[in-house]
Structure formats: C-alpha cells, structure tokens
mmCIF file of C-alpha atoms in Angstrom:
data_model
loop_
_atom_site.group_PDB
_atom_site.id
_atom_site.type_symbol
_atom_site.label_atom_id
_atom_site.label_comp_id
_atom_site.label_asym_id
_atom_site.label_seq_id
_atom_site.Cartn_x
_atom_site.Cartn_y
_atom_site.Cartn_z
ATOM 1 C CA ASP A 1276 196.495 95.626 96.662
ATOM 2 C CA ALA A 1277 198.565 96.395 99.432
ATOM 3 C CA LYS A 1278 200.887 93.129 100.326
ATOM 4 C CA THR A 1279 202.201 91.562 103.385
ATOM 5 C CA THR A 1280 205.177 89.381 104.285
ATOM 6 C CA GLN A 1281 205.525 86.577 106.304
ATOM 7 C CA PRO A 1282 207.922 83.848 107.014
ATOM 8 C CA ASN A 1283 207.623 80.914 105.291
ATOM 9 C CA SER A 1284 207.623 78.621 108.341
ATOM 10 C CA MET A 1285 208.350 78.826 112.073
ATOM 11 C CA GLU A 1286 208.827 76.052 114.387
ATOM 12 C CA SER A 1287 207.455 76.534 118.042
ATOM 13 C CA ASN A 1288 207.426 74.006 120.970
ATOM 14 C CA GLU A 1289 204.214 72.547 122.606
ATOM 15 C CA GLU A 1290 202.657 74.965 125.465
ATOM 16 C CA GLU A 1291 205.244 77.891 125.005
ATOM 17 C CA PRO A 1292 204.017 81.053 123.117
ATOM 18 C CA VAL A 1293 204.295 81.845 119.717
ATOM 19 C CA HIS A 1294 204.918 85.128 117.875
ATOM 20 C CA LEU A 1295 204.129 85.299 113.969
ATOM 21 C CA PRO A 1296 205.298 88.450 112.422
ATOM 22 C CA CYS A 1297 203.760 90.165 109.554
ATOM 23 C CA ASN A 1298 205.260 93.321 107.918
ATOM 24 C CA HIS A 1299 202.684 95.428 105.575
ATOM 25 C CA SER A 1300 204.543 98.836 104.820
ATOM 26 C CA THR A 1301 202.084 99.851 101.894
ATOM 27 C CA ILE A 1302 199.047 99.687 104.259
ATOM 28 C CA SER A 1303 196.549 102.912 103.438
ATOM 29 C CA GLY A 1304 194.477 104.270 105.827
ATOM 30 C CA THR A 1305 191.552 102.060 104.942
ATOM 31 C CA ASP A 1306 193.009 98.891 104.957
ATOM 32 C CA TYR A 1307 191.653 96.010 108.045
ATOM 33 C CA ILE A 1308 194.558 94.019 109.034
ATOM 34 C CA HIS A 1309 193.243 90.114 109.172
ATOM 35 C CA TRP A 1310 194.765 86.988 110.440
ATOM 36 C CA TYR A 1311 193.250 83.381 109.089
ATOM 37 C CA ARG A 1312 194.639 79.847 109.788
ATOM 38 C CA GLN A 1313 194.393 76.719 107.694
ATOM 39 C CA LEU A 1314 194.676 73.783 109.040
ATOM 40 C CA PRO A 1315 195.703 70.481 106.539
ATOM 41 C CA SER A 1316 193.131 69.679 104.339
ATOM 42 C CA GLN A 1317 190.608 72.337 105.576
ATOM 43 C CA GLY A 1318 189.233 75.679 104.248
ATOM 44 C CA PRO A 1319 190.525 78.471 106.191
ATOM 45 C CA GLU A 1320 189.228 79.822 109.706
ATOM 46 C CA TYR A 1321 189.172 83.284 110.893
ATOM 47 C CA VAL A 1322 191.767 84.418 113.766
ATOM 48 C CA ILE A 1323 191.210 87.910 114.516
ATOM 49 C CA HIS A 1324 191.241 91.237 112.709
ATOM 50 C CA GLY A 1325 192.381 94.676 113.688
ATOM 51 C CA LEU A 1326 192.691 98.365 112.592
ATOM 52 C CA THR A 1327 194.658 100.299 114.535
ATOM 53 C CA SER A 1328 194.359 99.002 118.484
ATOM 54 C CA ASN A 1329 195.848 95.779 119.639
ATOM 55 C CA VAL A 1330 193.013 93.013 120.000
ATOM 56 C CA ASN A 1331 192.490 89.907 122.316
ATOM 57 C CA ASN A 1332 189.946 87.148 121.633
ATOM 58 C CA ARG A 1333 189.968 83.536 122.835
ATOM 59 C CA MET A 1334 192.110 82.214 119.896
ATOM 60 C CA ALA A 1335 194.840 84.821 120.096
ATOM 61 C CA SER A 1336 196.044 88.336 120.369
ATOM 62 C CA LEU A 1337 197.072 90.632 117.750
ATOM 63 C CA ALA A 1338 199.906 93.560 118.287
ATOM 64 C CA ILE A 1339 199.529 96.478 115.988
ATOM 65 C CA ALA A 1340 202.773 98.732 115.344
ATOM 66 C CA GLU A 1341 202.314 102.221 115.964
ATOM 67 C CA ASP A 1342 202.802 102.599 112.358
ATOM 68 C CA ARG A 1343 200.869 99.965 111.135
ATOM 69 C CA LYS A 1344 203.577 98.970 109.334
ATOM 70 C CA SER A 1345 203.882 95.640 111.265
ATOM 71 C CA SER A 1346 201.629 93.331 113.233
ATOM 72 C CA THR A 1347 202.404 90.110 115.091
ATOM 73 C CA LEU A 1348 200.015 87.420 115.536
ATOM 74 C CA ILE A 1349 200.385 86.055 119.446
ATOM 75 C CA LEU A 1350 199.383 82.365 120.005
ATOM 76 C CA HIS A 1351 199.816 82.352 124.190
ATOM 77 C CA ARG A 1352 199.954 78.822 124.497
ATOM 78 C CA ALA A 1353 200.557 76.327 121.286
ATOM 79 C CA THR A 1354 199.354 73.413 121.093
ATOM 80 C CA LEU A 1355 199.602 70.615 118.582
ATOM 81 C CA ARG A 1356 196.116 71.636 116.767
ATOM 82 C CA ASP A 1357 197.651 74.814 116.244
ATOM 83 C CA ALA A 1358 199.794 73.285 113.792
ATOM 84 C CA ALA A 1359 198.485 75.467 110.341
ATOM 85 C CA VAL A 1360 199.379 77.804 107.663
ATOM 86 C CA TYR A 1361 198.694 81.195 108.781
ATOM 87 C CA TYR A 1362 197.809 84.018 106.699
ATOM 88 C CA CYS A 1363 198.310 87.626 107.466
ATOM 89 C CA ILE A 1364 195.818 89.937 105.022
ATOM 90 C CA LEU A 1365 195.034 93.038 104.360
ATOM 91 C CA ARG A 1366 192.024 94.005 103.673
ATOM 92 C CA ASP A 1367 190.449 97.349 101.978
ATOM 93 C CA VAL A 1368 186.824 98.316 103.965
ATOM 94 C CA ARG A 1369 185.616 99.341 100.656
ATOM 95 C CA ASP A 1370 186.314 96.214 99.309
ATOM 96 C CA ASP A 1371 184.557 92.724 100.205
ATOM 97 C CA LYS A 1372 187.703 90.548 98.751
ATOM 98 C CA ILE A 1373 189.991 88.521 100.748
ATOM 99 C CA ILE A 1374 193.630 87.970 98.755
ATOM 100 C CA PHE A 1375 195.847 85.186 100.473
ATOM 101 C CA GLY A 1376 199.701 85.525 100.307
ATOM 102 C CA LYS A 1377 201.845 82.700 100.681
ATOM 103 C CA GLY A 1378 201.622 82.514 104.610
ATOM 104 C CA THR A 1379 203.677 81.116 107.404
ATOM 105 C CA ARG A 1380 203.446 77.294 108.147
ATOM 106 C CA LEU A 1381 203.592 76.885 111.875
ATOM 107 C CA HIS A 1382 205.417 73.671 113.202
ATOM 108 C CA ILE A 1383 204.580 72.707 116.633
ATOM 109 C CA LEU A 1384 207.172 70.701 118.229
ATOM 110 C CA PRO A 1385 206.035 67.829 121.194
ATOM 111 C CA GLY B 1475 179.276 81.044 115.134
ATOM 112 C CA ALA B 1476 178.116 80.938 111.155
ATOM 113 C CA VAL B 1477 178.550 77.896 109.164
ATOM 114 C CA VAL B 1478 179.248 77.345 105.459
ATOM 115 C CA SER B 1479 178.795 73.849 104.625
ATOM 116 C CA GLN B 1480 180.419 73.089 101.121
ATOM 117 C CA HIS B 1481 179.554 69.866 99.513
ATOM 118 C CA PRO B 1482 180.864 67.155 98.309
ATOM 119 C CA SER B 1483 183.645 67.187 100.035
ATOM 120 C CA ARG B 1484 185.638 64.726 97.556
ATOM 121 C CA VAL B 1485 184.760 64.172 93.670
ATOM 122 C CA ILE B 1486 186.490 61.876 91.341
ATOM 123 C CA CYS B 1487 185.251 62.024 88.077
ATOM 124 C CA LYS B 1488 186.498 61.287 84.479
ATOM 125 C CA SER B 1489 187.817 63.634 82.034
ATOM 126 C CA GLY B 1490 185.069 65.374 79.891
ATOM 127 C CA THR B 1491 182.604 65.309 82.322
ATOM 128 C CA SER B 1492 181.254 68.340 84.639
ATOM 129 C CA VAL B 1493 181.382 68.809 88.199
ATOM 130 C CA LYS B 1494 179.276 70.772 90.473
ATOM 131 C CA ILE B 1495 180.205 71.691 94.043
ATOM 132 C CA GLU B 1496 177.621 73.619 96.665
ATOM 133 C CA CYS B 1497 178.565 76.105 98.999
ATOM 134 C CA ARG B 1498 175.707 76.829 101.905
ATOM 135 C CA SER B 1499 175.266 79.661 104.225
ATOM 136 C CA LEU B 1500 173.577 77.348 107.313
ATOM 137 C CA ASP B 1501 172.350 80.263 109.715
ATOM 138 C CA PHE B 1502 172.888 83.424 107.832
ATOM 139 C CA GLN B 1503 172.319 85.158 104.526
ATOM 140 C CA ALA B 1504 175.159 85.525 102.153
ATOM 141 C CA THR B 1505 174.525 88.155 99.447
ATOM 142 C CA THR B 1506 178.602 87.645 98.424
ATOM 143 C CA MET B 1507 180.179 84.415 98.210
ATOM 144 C CA PHE B 1508 183.749 83.698 96.992
ATOM 145 C CA TRP B 1509 185.178 80.857 95.125
ATOM 146 C CA TYR B 1510 188.728 80.079 95.698
ATOM 147 C CA ARG B 1511 191.120 77.145 94.643
ATOM 148 C CA GLN B 1512 194.275 75.601 95.727
ATOM 149 C CA PHE B 1513 197.263 73.632 94.735
ATOM 150 C CA PRO B 1514 199.381 71.141 96.799
ATOM 151 C CA LYS B 1515 201.334 73.431 98.753
ATOM 152 C CA GLN B 1516 200.420 76.355 97.364
ATOM 153 C CA SER B 1517 198.013 79.377 98.706
ATOM 154 C CA LEU B 1518 194.421 80.233 98.182
ATOM 155 C CA MET B 1519 193.733 81.867 94.641
ATOM 156 C CA LEU B 1520 190.544 83.758 94.189
ATOM 157 C CA MET B 1521 188.796 82.459 91.467
ATOM 158 C CA ALA B 1522 185.417 84.840 91.334
ATOM 159 C CA THR B 1523 183.347 86.853 93.430
ATOM 160 C CA SER B 1524 179.427 85.413 93.399
ATOM 161 C CA ASN B 1525 176.827 87.806 93.975
ATOM 162 C CA GLU B 1526 173.053 86.899 94.613
ATOM 163 C CA GLY B 1527 170.689 87.512 92.046
ATOM 164 C CA SER B 1528 173.647 88.819 89.662
ATOM 165 C CA LYS B 1529 176.616 87.651 87.422
ATOM 166 C CA ALA B 1530 179.311 86.201 88.898
ATOM 167 C CA THR B 1531 182.384 88.821 88.826
ATOM 168 C CA TYR B 1532 185.795 86.586 87.888
ATOM 169 C CA GLU B 1533 189.331 87.156 88.482
ATOM 170 C CA GLN B 1534 191.683 88.200 85.731
ATOM 171 C CA GLY B 1535 192.940 84.642 83.800
ATOM 172 C CA VAL B 1536 189.556 82.774 85.180
ATOM 173 C CA GLU B 1537 187.437 81.386 82.422
ATOM 174 C CA LYS B 1538 184.088 81.926 83.302
ATOM 175 C CA ASP B 1539 182.925 79.693 80.532
ATOM 176 C CA LYS B 1540 184.778 76.880 82.460
ATOM 177 C CA PHE B 1541 183.833 77.755 85.936
ATOM 178 C CA LEU B 1542 179.852 78.490 85.974
ATOM 179 C CA ILE B 1543 178.756 80.067 89.218
ATOM 180 C CA ASN B 1544 175.507 80.238 89.967
ATOM 181 C CA HIS B 1545 174.076 82.443 93.453
ATOM 182 C CA ALA B 1546 170.418 81.784 93.196
ATOM 183 C CA SER B 1547 169.640 82.389 96.853
ATOM 184 C CA LEU B 1548 170.929 84.050 99.367
ATOM 185 C CA THR B 1549 171.931 80.970 101.149
ATOM 186 C CA LEU B 1550 173.643 78.980 98.045
ATOM 187 C CA SER B 1551 176.393 79.631 95.610
ATOM 188 C CA THR B 1552 177.075 76.713 93.217
ATOM 189 C CA LEU B 1553 180.552 76.498 91.098
ATOM 190 C CA THR B 1554 180.210 74.059 88.067
ATOM 191 C CA VAL B 1555 183.112 72.790 86.427
ATOM 192 C CA THR B 1556 182.240 72.162 82.981
ATOM 193 C CA SER B 1557 184.082 69.591 80.963
ATOM 194 C CA ALA B 1558 187.046 68.787 83.288
ATOM 195 C CA HIS B 1559 190.358 68.161 82.862
ATOM 196 C CA PRO B 1560 193.068 66.615 84.781
ATOM 197 C CA GLU B 1561 194.405 69.954 85.240
ATOM 198 C CA ASP B 1562 191.730 71.075 86.849
ATOM 199 C CA SER B 1563 191.953 68.774 89.868
ATOM 200 C CA SER B 1564 192.665 71.023 92.682
ATOM 201 C CA PHE B 1565 191.009 71.967 96.052
ATOM 202 C CA TYR B 1566 188.163 74.209 95.691
ATOM 203 C CA ILE B 1567 186.868 76.531 98.922
ATOM 204 C CA CYS B 1568 184.028 78.669 99.174
ATOM 205 C CA SER B 1569 183.697 81.496 101.810
ATOM 206 C CA ALA B 1570 180.981 84.237 102.715
ATOM 207 C CA ARG B 1571 180.031 86.875 104.561
ATOM 208 C CA ALA B 1572 177.336 87.559 106.447
ATOM 209 C CA GLU B 1573 174.901 89.791 105.081
ATOM 210 C CA SER B 1574 174.413 91.806 108.370
ATOM 211 C CA THR B 1575 178.063 92.476 108.722
ATOM 212 C CA GLY B 1576 180.381 95.441 107.416
ATOM 213 C CA SER B 1577 182.837 94.773 104.369
ATOM 214 C CA TYR B 1578 185.535 94.906 106.886
ATOM 215 C CA GLU B 1579 184.196 92.008 108.762
ATOM 216 C CA LYS B 1580 185.574 88.361 108.606
ATOM 217 C CA LEU B 1581 184.805 85.650 105.991
ATOM 218 C CA PHE B 1582 183.528 82.091 106.905
ATOM 219 C CA PHE B 1583 185.037 79.421 104.825
ATOM 220 C CA GLY B 1584 183.668 75.496 103.592
ATOM 221 C CA SER B 1585 185.677 73.079 104.226
ATOM 222 C CA GLY B 1586 186.491 72.286 100.857
ATOM 223 C CA THR B 1587 186.167 70.062 97.916
ATOM 224 C CA GLN B 1588 188.806 68.050 96.641
ATOM 225 C CA LEU B 1589 188.493 67.276 93.131
ATOM 226 C CA SER B 1590 190.183 64.634 91.194
ATOM 227 C CA VAL B 1591 189.822 64.274 87.436
ATOM 228 C CA LEU B 1592 191.079 61.467 85.806
#
C-alpha cells in the first residue's frame, strides 16, 4: 500500500483556518486521497476525498498538488469541535480496504 | 447520510467468556463491512473484511478462530471475540460501504465498542 506521512500533532487557534499537510510521494494513478477524522471515543467520520482536482464540501477543502505527491486538508474556520485525529489515506480504486496511518492530532486553542 | 449502528457501545466481561459485537447498516445495504481494533493512543488496525454470504478475509496476524465474523445479511455483520482475555481489551470499530457506490467512495463507521476483559 502506498503510504502517507503526516505531522504527529498540530495546534491552531479557534476561528482561524487550519492547514493539515500530507505527503504521499509513492501515490499511484489509481489511488484516491481520502481524509477521515476521529473524535475522542468515537469511530472515524468521513471528511473529504479527491483524485486530482481540488475539492470542497461543507466540512473542508482538499488541495491536491499538481504532481499528486502531497495534499492539504483545509478547515476554513476551526472550532473546538474540530479537535480530533485527522487521517490522510490513500485508497486504491481497485481495493475496498482503508488502511489507517498514525494521523495528525489537531488541538484547537480557545 | 448513511448510518452504521454498532452495539454494544461498551462491554465488560470476565476472562474466558465470549462477546458478540453487532454492526448494522441502518439505511443502506452493505455487501462489505470492515472490522478494526484500536488500542489507546494508537491508530486503527484493520482486522478483517466481512463479505455478505461468504467467509471473512482476515489480515495477517489476526486469529480467525479467535475473532469470528459472520455477515449473514446485507445489513448485519457480527464480530465474536471468543474466550476473551485481558489482552483482547480494546476499542473495536466496524465500517461499511454502501453497495450502490464505487469502491473509491467513502466508508461509514460505527461509533465503536469498548471491550474490557477482567
């Protein structure tokens, strides 16, 4: 499986934008980039996913580098409820499985 | 949005007993479900892929006789931890993909089951 690299933890102030980076230099042409987050004592929840183009939804934006070797999850205005572990995952279109890495623990400061 | 219900949310059992965890897709059919376990402060580890009407596919190092998976219908998969021991204490999480979507689409996760074996 192609792997991703994320910072172990990040901090951000409430009501400010947050940029969560992810490196995936060995990404293949059939890999989709998925982001999930896990709040304390809960199962993960889907945030966003994309293939080549930047994506926006009500939760976040996903900026994908032109060479696809990195991506950035953007939370436009962080709230305390966004404190969670964020996982950047590569998912092959031919494979159902999602393999989680260590993720980034995001702390939001009031 | 689609909902995956997992039950129970928390269970405490004695060593040597078996515990069954249920995972239901409430408003969609799921031919494939996944089971994960998670230790404190660690990431999720995929245990097995559960396929409706067939045997589960276990990841390397996961004992199939220890963790019995049954996926008898398109909306229900169960994980039974047999002869549980304290080292089996963990957070167990299931997930499912809606049948009608492509394999690159998102998964929906249950809220998890915290198993504590005394």
